[in-house]
Tab-separated table of C-alpha atoms and ligand atoms in Angstrom:
chain	number	residue	atom	x	y	z
A	1	MET	CA	-22.742	-14.096	19.671
A	2	ASN	CA	-20.530	-14.733	22.709
A	3	THR	CA	-17.552	-12.231	23.349
A	4	ALA	CA	-15.185	-15.113	21.600
A	5	GLN	CA	-17.012	-14.648	18.548
A	6	LEU	CA	-17.036	-11.301	18.575
A	7	TRP	CA	-13.558	-10.197	19.688
A	8	GLN	CA	-12.517	-12.518	16.873
A	9	SER	CA	-14.704	-10.647	14.045
A	10	ALA	CA	-13.288	-7.295	15.630
A	11	LEU	CA	-9.661	-8.898	15.005
A	12	GLY	CA	-10.573	-9.957	11.338
A	13	GLU	CA	-11.341	-6.034	11.145
A	14	LEU	CA	-8.700	-4.925	12.632
A	15	GLU	CA	-6.431	-7.015	10.564
A	16	ILE	CA	-7.664	-5.293	7.330
A	17	LEU	CA	-6.874	-1.890	8.704
A	18	LEU	CA	-3.398	-2.536	10.255
A	19	SER	CA	0.422	-3.420	8.962
A	20	ARG	CA	1.047	-7.444	9.998
A	21	PRO	CA	4.047	-6.371	12.499
A	22	ASN	CA	1.627	-4.164	14.166
A	23	PHE	CA	-1.622	-6.403	14.329
A	24	SER	CA	0.705	-9.187	15.875
A	25	THR	CA	2.440	-6.813	18.250
A	26	TRP	CA	-0.737	-5.653	19.734
A	27	PHE	CA	-3.744	-7.804	19.292
A	28	LYS	CA	-1.626	-11.420	20.310
A	29	GLU	CA	-2.867	-12.516	23.329
A	30	THR	CA	-5.706	-10.382	23.489
A	31	SER	CA	-9.511	-11.111	24.646
A	32	ILE	CA	-12.430	-10.077	25.270
A	33	LEU	CA	-13.026	-10.391	29.546
A	34	SER	CA	-16.461	-9.211	30.004
A	35	TYR	CA	-19.252	-6.964	28.091
A	36	GLU	CA	-21.914	-5.050	30.968
A	37	ASN	CA	-23.694	-2.256	30.600
A	38	GLU	CA	-22.911	-1.531	27.397
A	39	ARG	CA	-19.177	-1.291	28.061
A	40	VAL	CA	-16.116	-4.355	26.991
A	41	ILE	CA	-13.319	-5.139	28.785
A	42	VAL	CA	-10.540	-6.420	26.529
A	43	GLY	CA	-7.767	-8.296	28.352
A	44	VAL	CA	-4.171	-7.206	27.517
A	45	PRO	CA	-0.789	-9.413	28.416
A	46	ASN	CA	1.190	-6.553	29.892
A	47	LEU	CA	0.351	-2.383	30.626
A	48	PHE	CA	2.828	-1.488	27.217
A	49	THR	CA	-0.002	-3.396	25.341
A	50	LYS	CA	-2.348	-1.790	27.877
A	51	THR	CA	-0.767	1.877	26.790
A	52	TRP	CA	-0.381	1.453	23.232
A	53	LEU	CA	-3.633	0.241	22.407
A	54	GLU	CA	-5.515	3.175	24.647
A	55	LYS	CA	-2.794	5.971	22.798
A	56	LYS	CA	-2.995	4.516	19.351
A	57	TYR	CA	-5.620	2.402	18.655
A	58	HIS	CA	-9.034	3.238	20.585
A	59	THR	CA	-11.236	4.791	18.149
A	60	MET	CA	-10.307	1.903	15.349
A	61	ILE	CA	-10.758	-0.613	17.940
A	62	ILE	CA	-14.500	0.720	19.108
A	63	LYS	CA	-15.043	0.891	15.343
A	64	ALA	CA	-14.091	-2.311	14.455
A	65	ILE	CA	-16.523	-3.951	17.358
A	66	ARG	CA	-19.305	-1.502	16.810
A	67	ASN	CA	-19.409	-2.568	13.339
A	68	VAL	CA	-19.557	-6.429	13.453
A	69	ALA	CA	-21.585	-6.201	17.263
A	70	SER	CA	-25.130	-6.179	17.229
A	71	ILE	CA	-25.436	-4.992	20.721
A	72	SER	CA	-24.896	-1.394	21.268
A	73	ILE	CA	-21.609	-0.526	22.703
A	74	LYS	CA	-20.269	2.757	24.585
A	75	ASP	CA	-17.226	2.662	25.716
A	76	VAL	CA	-14.014	-0.198	25.588
A	77	VAL	CA	-11.708	-0.197	28.127
A	78	TYR	CA	-8.277	-2.593	28.401
A	79	LYS	CA	-7.245	-4.740	31.254
A	80	VAL	CA	-4.036	-5.886	31.980
A	81	GLU	CA	-4.364	-9.881	31.839
A	82	VAL	CA	-2.357	-13.254	31.843
A	83	LEU	CA	-4.078	-15.661	30.268
A	84	ASP	CA	-3.726	-18.756	31.918
A	85	ALA	CA	-2.490	-21.620	29.137
A	86	ALA	CA	-6.252	-23.228	28.012
A	87	ARG	CA	-7.261	-19.309	26.946
A	88	LYS	CA	-3.455	-18.610	25.186
A	89	LYS	CA	-3.999	-21.559	23.528
A	90	ALA	CA	-7.340	-20.970	22.250
A	91	VAL	CA	-6.540	-16.922	21.615
A	92	GLN	CA	-3.197	-18.745	19.442
A	93	ALA	CA	-5.933	-20.486	17.674
A	94	PHE	CA	-7.458	-17.361	16.020
A	95	PRO	CA	-5.685	-18.792	12.519
A	96	SER	CA	-4.594	-15.011	11.100
A	97	THR	CA	-3.148	-14.638	13.805
A	98	GLN	CA	-1.503	-16.962	14.351
A	99	ALA	CA	1.067	-17.253	11.452
A	100	THR	CA	2.585	-13.718	12.472
A	101	PHE	CA	4.377	-15.308	15.195
A	102	VAL	CA	6.580	-16.666	14.046
A	103	ALA	CA	8.606	-14.058	11.859
A	104	SER	CA	7.805	-11.221	13.881
A	105	TYR	CA	8.523	-9.650	17.329
A	106	GLY	CA	7.155	-6.641	18.647
A	107	ALA	CA	8.701	-4.495	21.378
A	108	ASP	CA	6.804	-6.070	24.023
A	109	THR	CA	7.683	-9.513	23.119
A	110	PRO	CA	10.105	-10.641	24.893
A	111	ARG	CA	13.318	-11.536	21.929
A	112	PRO	CA	14.453	-14.483	21.348
A	113	GLY	CA	18.696	-14.923	21.776
A	114	ILE	CA	20.681	-15.916	18.358
A	115	GLY	CA	18.823	-18.173	16.374
A	116	GLU	CA	16.169	-19.277	18.751
A	117	SER	CA	12.986	-18.819	17.601
A	118	PRO	CA	9.240	-20.312	18.369
A	119	HIS	CA	10.276	-23.460	16.277
A	120	PRO	CA	13.676	-24.112	15.720
A	121	SER	CA	13.475	-23.582	12.104
A	122	GLY	CA	11.717	-20.452	12.637
A	123	LEU	CA	9.277	-22.591	10.138
A	124	ASN	CA	4.918	-21.901	10.031
A	125	PRO	CA	3.054	-24.994	9.168
A	126	LYS	CA	0.927	-23.033	7.840
A	127	TYR	CA	3.191	-22.134	4.778
A	128	THR	CA	3.694	-25.007	2.528
A	129	PHE	CA	3.670	-25.632	-1.443
A	130	GLU	CA	0.673	-28.226	-1.182
A	131	ASN	CA	-1.578	-24.745	0.051
A	132	PHE	CA	0.564	-22.078	-2.265
A	133	ILE	CA	-1.919	-21.738	-5.717
A	134	VAL	CA	-0.054	-21.044	-8.385
A	135	GLY	CA	-1.441	-18.701	-10.846
A	136	LYS	CA	0.832	-17.362	-14.347
A	137	TYR	CA	1.684	-14.066	-11.960
A	138	CYS	CA	4.070	-16.057	-9.731
A	139	GLU	CA	4.681	-18.900	-12.068
A	140	LEU	CA	8.575	-18.198	-12.565
A	141	ALA	CA	8.865	-17.563	-8.579
A	142	ASN	CA	7.241	-21.296	-7.566
A	143	ALA	CA	9.012	-23.031	-10.205
A	144	ALA	CA	12.566	-21.860	-8.828
A	145	CYS	CA	11.430	-22.672	-5.365
A	146	LEU	CA	10.962	-25.836	-6.390
A	147	ALA	CA	13.714	-26.349	-8.081
A	148	VAL	CA	15.855	-25.407	-5.317
A	149	ALA	CA	13.691	-28.043	-2.747
A	150	ALA	CA	14.057	-30.408	-4.464
A	151	GLN	CA	18.010	-29.528	-5.108
A	152	PRO	CA	19.296	-27.528	-2.625
A	153	GLY	CA	22.317	-25.956	-3.282
A	154	GLU	CA	22.746	-26.904	-6.679
A	155	VAL	CA	20.579	-25.274	-8.819
A	156	TYR	CA	19.981	-21.845	-8.170
A	157	ASN	CA	22.367	-20.045	-5.250
A	158	PRO	CA	21.390	-17.685	-4.467
A	159	LEU	CA	17.603	-17.715	-4.915
A	160	PHE	CA	16.181	-14.350	-4.991
A	161	ILE	CA	12.242	-13.942	-4.935
A	162	TYR	CA	10.783	-10.478	-5.177
A	163	GLY	CA	8.019	-8.439	-5.279
A	164	GLY	CA	5.232	-6.571	-3.538
A	165	VAL	CA	3.254	-6.780	0.382
A	166	GLY	CA	0.994	-9.625	0.581
A	167	LEU	CA	2.275	-11.879	-2.893
A	168	GLY	CA	3.336	-14.858	-1.102
A	169	LYS	CA	7.078	-14.337	-0.836
A	170	THR	CA	7.166	-15.433	2.607
A	171	HIS	CA	4.418	-18.417	1.761
A	172	LEU	CA	7.219	-19.459	-0.933
A	173	LEU	CA	9.885	-19.181	0.930
A	174	GLN	CA	8.538	-21.140	3.996
A	175	ALA	CA	7.586	-23.606	1.425
A	176	VAL	CA	10.845	-24.025	0.399
A	177	GLY	CA	11.737	-24.593	3.982
A	178	HIS	CA	9.197	-27.764	4.134
A	179	GLU	CA	9.577	-29.080	1.064
A	180	ILE	CA	13.056	-29.434	2.169
A	181	LEU	CA	12.713	-31.109	5.959
A	182	LYS	CA	9.999	-33.224	4.412
A	183	LYS	CA	12.590	-35.018	2.336
A	184	ASP	CA	15.475	-34.785	4.410
A	185	PRO	CA	14.828	-34.257	8.289
A	186	SER	CA	18.051	-33.793	9.505
A	187	LYS	CA	18.810	-31.152	7.481
A	188	ARG	CA	19.355	-27.583	9.153
A	189	ILE	CA	17.092	-25.193	8.217
A	190	LEU	CA	16.845	-21.196	9.398
A	191	PHE	CA	13.978	-18.900	8.264
A	192	VAL	CA	14.557	-16.027	9.800
A	193	THR	CA	13.738	-11.921	8.928
A	194	CYS	CA	16.082	-9.194	7.504
A	195	GLU	CA	15.111	-7.636	11.054
A	196	LYS	CA	16.030	-10.906	13.252
A	197	PHE	CA	19.305	-11.171	11.493
A	198	THR	CA	19.977	-7.584	11.677
A	199	ASN	CA	19.108	-7.684	15.724
A	200	ASP	CA	21.019	-10.906	16.288
A	201	PHE	CA	24.158	-8.905	15.033
A	202	ILE	CA	23.758	-6.042	16.872
A	203	GLN	CA	22.682	-8.299	20.312
A	204	ALA	CA	26.050	-10.146	19.354
A	205	VAL	CA	28.266	-7.232	18.771
A	206	ARG	CA	27.286	-6.386	22.246
A	207	SER	CA	27.470	-9.178	24.208
A	208	GLY	CA	30.323	-10.239	22.736
A	209	ARG	CA	29.013	-13.588	20.815
A	210	GLY	CA	30.143	-12.918	17.483
A	211	LYS	CA	31.165	-16.842	17.554
A	212	GLU	CA	27.948	-17.473	18.709
A	213	LEU	CA	26.392	-15.645	16.003
A	214	LYS	CA	29.204	-18.041	13.487
A	215	ASP	CA	27.815	-21.073	14.703
A	216	THR	CA	23.645	-20.255	14.099
A	217	TYR	CA	24.194	-19.054	10.566
A	218	ARG	CA	26.843	-20.344	9.002
A	219	THR	CA	26.286	-24.052	10.086
A	220	VAL	CA	22.902	-24.509	8.110
A	221	ASP	CA	22.127	-26.381	5.369
A	222	VAL	CA	19.762	-23.812	3.976
A	223	LEU	CA	19.687	-20.471	4.801
A	224	ILE	CA	16.321	-18.018	4.601
A	225	ILE	CA	16.490	-14.673	4.898
A	226	ASP	CA	13.087	-12.641	4.285
A	227	ASP	CA	12.526	-8.815	3.989
A	228	ILE	CA	16.205	-8.398	3.114
A	229	GLN	CA	15.578	-4.772	2.326
A	230	PHE	CA	15.729	-4.037	5.258
A	231	LEU	CA	19.619	-4.385	5.263
A	232	SER	CA	19.137	-1.247	3.357
A	233	SER	CA	21.987	1.518	4.632
A	234	LYS	CA	22.733	-1.104	7.862
A	235	GLU	CA	26.611	-1.369	7.329
A	236	GLY	CA	27.259	-3.945	10.179
A	237	SER	CA	24.973	-6.159	9.545
A	238	GLN	CA	25.477	-5.661	5.633
A	239	GLU	CA	29.602	-6.582	6.164
A	240	GLU	CA	27.935	-10.056	8.206
A	241	PHE	CA	25.730	-11.090	5.986
A	242	PHE	CA	27.877	-10.672	3.004
A	243	HIS	CA	30.729	-12.856	4.889
A	244	THR	CA	27.905	-15.325	5.884
A	245	PHE	CA	26.177	-15.236	2.148
A	246	ASN	CA	30.161	-16.531	0.926
A	247	THR	CA	30.786	-18.925	3.402
A	248	LEU	CA	27.533	-21.008	2.546
A	249	HIS	CA	28.016	-20.027	-0.327
A	250	GLN	CA	31.383	-21.639	-0.963
A	251	THR	CA	30.144	-24.916	0.568
A	252	ASN	CA	27.451	-25.232	-1.623
A	253	ARG	CA	24.762	-24.367	0.520
A	254	GLN	CA	21.567	-22.945	-0.391
A	255	LEU	CA	20.457	-19.104	0.396
A	256	VAL	CA	16.532	-18.243	-0.779
A	257	ILE	CA	15.933	-15.069	0.026
A	258	ALA	CA	13.239	-12.107	-0.628
A	259	SER	CA	12.614	-9.024	-0.890
A	260	ASP	CA	10.129	-6.276	-2.101
A	261	ARG	CA	12.109	-4.868	-4.889
A	262	PRO	CA	15.067	-6.156	-7.425
A	263	PRO	CA	18.751	-6.080	-5.749
A	264	LYS	CA	19.297	-3.221	-7.953
A	265	ALA	CA	16.600	-0.879	-6.392
A	266	ILE	CA	17.659	-1.243	-2.876
A	267	PRO	CA	19.549	1.462	-1.579
A	268	ALA	CA	22.413	1.813	0.299
A	269	ILE	CA	23.694	-2.006	-0.250
A	270	GLU	CA	27.685	-2.512	-0.868
A	271	SER	CA	27.929	-3.243	-4.480
A	272	ARG	CA	30.427	-6.864	-3.234
A	273	LEU	CA	26.506	-8.072	-1.345
A	274	LEU	CA	24.771	-6.805	-5.088
A	275	SER	CA	26.593	-8.741	-6.848
A	276	ARG	CA	25.654	-11.298	-4.855
A	277	LEU	CA	22.577	-11.008	-4.678
A	278	GLU	CA	22.340	-11.460	-8.269
A	279	TRP	CA	24.587	-14.018	-8.867
A	280	GLY	CA	22.021	-17.045	-8.698
A	281	MET	CA	18.624	-16.586	-9.435
A	282	ILE	CA	16.120	-13.698	-9.729
A	283	ALA	CA	12.215	-14.462	-9.863
A	284	ASP	CA	9.474	-11.587	-9.483
A	285	ILE	CA	5.870	-12.087	-8.149
A	286	THR	CA	3.383	-9.937	-9.954
A	287	SER	CA	-0.015	-8.956	-8.701
A	288	PRO	CA	-2.156	-12.315	-9.196
A	289	ASP	CA	-5.082	-11.869	-11.988
A	290	LEU	CA	-8.735	-12.615	-11.365
A	291	GLU	CA	-8.872	-16.279	-12.403
A	292	THR	CA	-6.225	-16.094	-9.834
A	293	ARG	CA	-7.774	-14.594	-7.143
A	294	ILE	CA	-10.352	-16.592	-7.702
A	295	ALA	CA	-8.767	-19.869	-7.468
A	296	ILE	CA	-7.334	-18.998	-4.254
A	297	LEU	CA	-10.673	-17.639	-3.019
A	298	GLU	CA	-11.836	-21.093	-3.446
A	299	THR	CA	-9.013	-23.310	-2.232
A	300	LYS	CA	-9.300	-21.040	1.289
A	301	CYS	CA	-13.265	-21.594	1.218
A	302	LYS	CA	-12.771	-25.153	1.237
A	303	ASP	CA	-10.040	-25.285	3.305
A	304	LYS	CA	-12.379	-23.607	5.987
A	305	ASN	CA	-15.447	-26.327	5.242
A	306	VAL	CA	-16.997	-23.492	4.228
A	307	GLU	CA	-19.425	-22.874	0.708
A	308	LEU	CA	-19.446	-19.716	-0.906
A	309	SER	CA	-21.420	-19.325	-4.574
A	310	SER	CA	-19.580	-18.537	-7.150
A	311	GLU	CA	-21.275	-15.225	-7.486
A	312	VAL	CA	-20.176	-14.196	-3.997
A	313	ILE	CA	-16.608	-15.324	-4.667
A	314	ASN	CA	-16.277	-13.481	-8.065
A	315	PHE	CA	-17.597	-10.616	-6.269
A	316	ILE	CA	-14.865	-10.723	-3.891
A	317	ALA	CA	-12.387	-11.600	-6.569
A	318	THR	CA	-12.954	-7.912	-8.299
A	319	MET	CA	-13.500	-6.073	-5.519
A	320	VAL	CA	-10.078	-7.246	-4.149
A	321	HIS	CA	-7.202	-6.807	-6.133
A	322	SER	CA	-4.379	-5.141	-4.715
A	323	ASN	CA	-2.884	-8.876	-2.826
A	324	ILE	CA	-3.671	-11.768	-1.464
A	325	ARG	CA	-3.572	-10.879	2.121
A	326	GLU	CA	-6.081	-8.639	1.749
A	327	LEU	CA	-8.071	-10.930	-0.352
A	328	GLU	CA	-7.557	-13.229	2.491
A	329	GLY	CA	-8.859	-10.347	5.222
A	330	ALA	CA	-11.999	-10.061	3.020
A	331	LEU	CA	-12.844	-13.857	2.999
A	332	ASN	CA	-12.654	-14.378	6.584
A	333	ARG	CA	-14.430	-11.122	7.228
A	334	ILE	CA	-17.159	-12.218	5.380
A	335	LEU	CA	-17.008	-16.030	7.086
A	336	ALA	CA	-16.373	-13.926	10.697
A	337	PHE	CA	-19.721	-12.305	9.632
A	338	MET	CA	-21.211	-15.699	8.094
A	339	GLN	CA	-20.656	-17.688	11.464
A	340	LEU	CA	-21.944	-15.108	13.973
A	341	ASN	CA	-24.969	-15.296	12.264
A	342	ALA	CA	-25.531	-18.966	11.686
A	343	THR	CA	-27.487	-18.688	8.482
A	344	PRO	CA	-26.053	-18.071	5.065
A	345	LEU	CA	-26.068	-14.299	4.284
A	346	SER	CA	-27.818	-12.877	1.921
A	347	PHE	CA	-25.824	-11.551	-1.110
A	348	GLU	CA	-27.329	-7.955	-0.578
A	349	LYS	CA	-25.487	-8.372	3.368
A	350	ILE	CA	-22.186	-9.713	1.719
A	351	LYS	CA	-21.864	-6.887	-1.103
A	352	GLN	CA	-22.311	-4.552	1.789
A	353	ILE	CA	-19.862	-6.142	3.999
A	354	LEU	CA	-17.151	-6.152	0.810
A	355	SER	CA	-18.441	-2.445	0.121
A	356	SER	CA	-17.551	-1.024	3.663
A	357	ILE	CA	-14.470	-2.745	3.526
A	358	THR	CA	-13.346	-1.672	0.248
A	359	THR	CA	-14.740	1.853	1.285
A	360	SER	CA	-12.741	1.881	4.300
A	361	TYR	CA	-9.299	0.838	1.968
A	362	ALA	CA	-10.092	3.895	-0.295
A	363	LYS	CA	-10.537	6.538	3.268
A	364	LYS	CA	-8.049	5.523	4.464
A	365	SER	CA	-6.593	9.005	4.379
A	366	ILE	CA	-3.725	9.644	2.513
A	367	THR	CA	-1.560	12.716	3.522
A	368	PRO	CA	0.569	14.150	1.292
A	369	LYS	CA	3.539	14.454	3.958
A	370	GLN	CA	2.719	10.427	4.305
A	371	ILE	CA	3.794	10.170	0.405
A	372	ILE	CA	6.428	12.660	1.342
A	373	LEU	CA	7.786	10.052	4.472
A	374	ILE	CA	7.301	7.134	1.926
A	375	VAL	CA	9.058	7.944	-1.066
A	376	SER	CA	12.585	9.129	0.707
A	377	GLU	CA	12.073	6.420	2.826
A	378	PHE	CA	11.685	4.184	-0.350
A	379	TYR	CA	14.733	6.091	-2.058
A	380	ASN	CA	16.783	6.349	1.077
A	381	ILE	CA	16.822	9.837	1.107
A	382	GLU	CA	16.312	12.527	3.886
A	383	VAL	CA	13.287	14.556	3.934
A	384	PRO	CA	14.945	18.199	3.880
A	385	ASP	CA	17.118	17.107	0.743
A	386	ILE	CA	13.778	15.657	-1.075
A	387	ILE	CA	12.050	18.978	-0.623
A	388	GLY	CA	15.127	21.352	-0.740
A	389	GLU	CA	16.951	23.139	-4.044
A	390	CYS	CA	19.483	20.337	-5.099
A	391	ARG	CA	18.782	19.603	-8.285
A	392	LYS	CA	20.963	16.915	-8.433
A	393	LYS	CA	19.334	13.714	-11.105
A	394	GLU	CA	18.840	11.290	-7.736
A	395	LEU	CA	17.619	13.574	-5.719
A	396	ALA	CA	15.643	15.661	-8.493
A	397	MET	CA	13.447	11.614	-9.819
A	398	PRO	CA	12.117	10.921	-6.444
A	399	ARG	CA	11.335	14.828	-5.839
A	400	GLN	CA	8.765	14.531	-9.080
A	401	ILE	CA	7.187	11.174	-8.207
A	402	ILE	CA	6.089	12.916	-4.624
A	403	MET	CA	4.613	15.433	-7.405
A	404	TYR	CA	3.009	12.902	-9.518
A	405	LEU	CA	1.751	10.939	-6.654
A	406	MET	CA	0.366	13.483	-4.872
A	407	ARG	CA	-1.644	14.893	-7.893
A	408	GLU	CA	-2.719	11.208	-8.747
A	409	GLU	CA	-3.524	9.335	-5.501
A	410	ILE	CA	-4.720	11.935	-3.364
A	411	LYS	CA	-5.991	14.697	-6.136
A	412	CYS	CA	-3.688	17.258	-4.277
A	413	SER	CA	-4.107	21.088	-6.688
A	414	PHE	CA	-0.732	21.986	-8.322
A	415	PRO	CA	-0.526	25.011	-6.195
A	416	LEU	CA	-0.975	22.764	-2.908
A	417	ILE	CA	2.105	20.488	-3.987
A	418	GLY	CA	4.185	23.103	-4.807
A	419	THR	CA	3.844	24.497	-1.575
A	420	GLU	CA	4.403	21.137	0.734
A	421	LEU	CA	7.648	20.716	-1.807
A	422	GLY	CA	9.357	23.216	-0.517
A	423	GLY	CA	7.160	26.094	-1.466
A	424	ARG	CA	8.253	25.449	-5.255
A	425	ASP	CA	5.639	26.879	-8.313
A	426	HIS	CA	2.738	25.683	-9.538
A	427	THR	CA	4.056	25.208	-12.771
A	428	THR	CA	6.796	23.101	-10.892
A	429	ALA	CA	4.359	20.524	-9.837
A	430	ILE	CA	2.887	20.466	-13.726
A	431	HIS	CA	5.779	19.585	-15.200
A	432	ALA	CA	6.853	17.628	-12.302
A	433	TYR	CA	3.813	15.214	-13.321
A	434	ASN	CA	3.491	15.197	-16.923
A	435	LYS	CA	7.168	13.972	-16.822
A	436	VAL	CA	6.238	11.280	-14.335
A	437	LYS	CA	3.306	10.531	-16.180
A	438	ARG	CA	5.756	10.167	-19.752
A	439	ASP	CA	8.296	8.178	-18.334
A	440	ALA	CA	5.896	5.767	-16.429
A	441	GLU	CA	4.875	4.613	-20.179
A	442	GLN	CA	8.015	4.486	-21.132
A	443	SER	CA	10.383	2.840	-18.725
A	444	PRO	CA	9.829	-0.238	-16.635
A	445	LYS	CA	11.751	0.951	-13.980
A	446	VAL	CA	9.892	4.208	-13.545
A	447	LYS	CA	6.669	2.365	-13.191
A	448	GLN	CA	7.842	-0.731	-11.121
A	449	ASP	CA	9.302	2.287	-8.549
A	450	LEU	CA	5.418	3.482	-8.677
A	451	ASP	CA	3.768	0.133	-8.301
A	452	LEU	CA	6.522	-0.224	-5.596
A	453	ILE	CA	5.498	3.038	-3.781
A	454	ARG	CA	1.987	2.748	-4.217
A	455	GLN	CA	1.693	-1.201	-2.499
A	456	ARG	CA	3.445	1.022	0.323
A	457	ILE	CA	0.941	3.879	0.392
A	458	TYR	CA	-1.891	1.460	0.597
A	459	ASN	CA	-0.373	-0.723	3.438
A	460	ILE	CA	0.981	0.886	6.304
B	501	LIG	P1	4.343	-11.604	1.710
B	501	LIG	O1	5.559	-12.497	2.332
B	501	LIG	O2	4.467	-11.713	0.313
B	501	LIG	O3	4.211	-9.637	2.039
B	501	LIG	P2	2.936	-13.784	2.218
B	501	LIG	O4	3.315	-14.615	1.850
B	501	LIG	O5	3.002	-13.539	4.194
B	501	LIG	O6	2.734	-12.398	1.372
B	501	LIG	O7	1.447	-13.687	2.167
B	501	LIG	C1	-0.183	-13.249	2.003
B	501	LIG	C2	-1.088	-14.150	2.789
B	501	LIG	O8	-1.099	-14.479	1.100
B	501	LIG	C3	-0.553	-15.646	3.155
B	501	LIG	O9	-0.964	-15.736	4.869
B	501	LIG	C4	-0.484	-16.784	2.539
B	501	LIG	O10	-0.701	-17.650	3.176
B	501	LIG	C5	-1.187	-15.493	1.574
B	501	LIG	N1	-1.027	-16.541	-0.105
B	501	LIG	C6	-0.460	-15.439	-0.540
B	501	LIG	N2	0.243	-15.990	-2.527
B	501	LIG	C7	-0.761	-17.419	-1.963
B	501	LIG	C8	-1.039	-18.423	-2.750
B	501	LIG	N3	-0.307	-18.099	-4.021
B	501	LIG	N4	-1.666	-19.303	-2.766
B	501	LIG	C9	-2.386	-19.155	-1.280
B	501	LIG	N5	-2.279	-18.348	-0.420
B	501	LIG	C10	-1.307	-17.869	-0.522
B	502	LIG	MG1	6.666	-11.577	3.443
């Protein structure tokens, strides 16, 4: 096993544990420089990354390396080293990291100027319709995307796709862009994350480059915006987006938008913008069924030219059911092990690898405070309000949801739940738990909120 392979497998582990932006921000352009005296030296691109890895991810990194290495490792140290062109290429060839670079810019990454992105359209060649597997769970979204790609600006405008993390929204959005370009390379497509749009807007305001912003966003044939839920509470950006939307829509140019929830559920969004988001077609993506998960694994194996028995594929598909990103992560990890060992792994060994993944998901310890934070963020409410006294419905419902999730997800005792929520009585917690449980059975909206919040809890 050489150091490149070792690092690649360790990255495979880390990718599963971290959110996508975190992973891409902190681990791109890293490598193992050397291994001596049971000590691994990890090369990082700058001091900022070095400090961050030391402070935040050191334990996780050591664990990841130990997990995949057959050699003894006592310590990991970080060293700033700028990669030369050849090494940079090798590092970026790592399949799962590459995909993340297009859409997210971390704090230490030089931010492109307005509208600039590594590729002019912001599209990543990895995400096309050809390699998107369609199952019942995403049939409507896929069909709508195909229809829009066939006749941009003419059928559904805007097209709004929503669903939880890792379910293929970004993939589909990008596929629309590719498909349109394939048929007509002269079309001007712009794919941006909502974060990029917001940053561009702020930058334009600061530097008085409003015209440049308009020239970039209001002149394209197709504007694709990912994760629009982040417009919540950003009034200036909402206004800019509202006008951008109008300009494009009035001239029959296509908008494709993705979000982790339906338009109505995006908190703090202006009603005139909300109504526009609902103008065209809204399609959701739910969780993939077992059959689709199997089909996805089979295709990914074929793409990578590896063979896994159907027994193994079934096993992975059964164990990893939350989303497709995790499914891919699990597969990559197994393939990395296979590569390192050069011989086919026994079924027992694969089982062992997978069970360590599934327990590492389960173990990712979630605290009552995290649940409070995530639910407050989800409903766009301040923490002191959510744990405070006020009984307004807008606060009471999220508060009850917190109590329910504390019980359901992390098995807190009712007295502890009461304490965490500003010293409430345990009977209040019991009442809240029962109420939300009932509501979840009767109201699709409550059930959907709970699903989306759970996805956030398990994907932080
Ligand atoms: P989201 O934007 O919903 O969080 P992504 O589009 O980033 O999810 O998908 C996560 C990963 O799963 C990507 O690598 C993507 O290529 C893959 N993926 C998602 N859905 C499918 C699918 N139906 N077929 C093949 N790959 C998929
Ligand atoms: Mg996405």
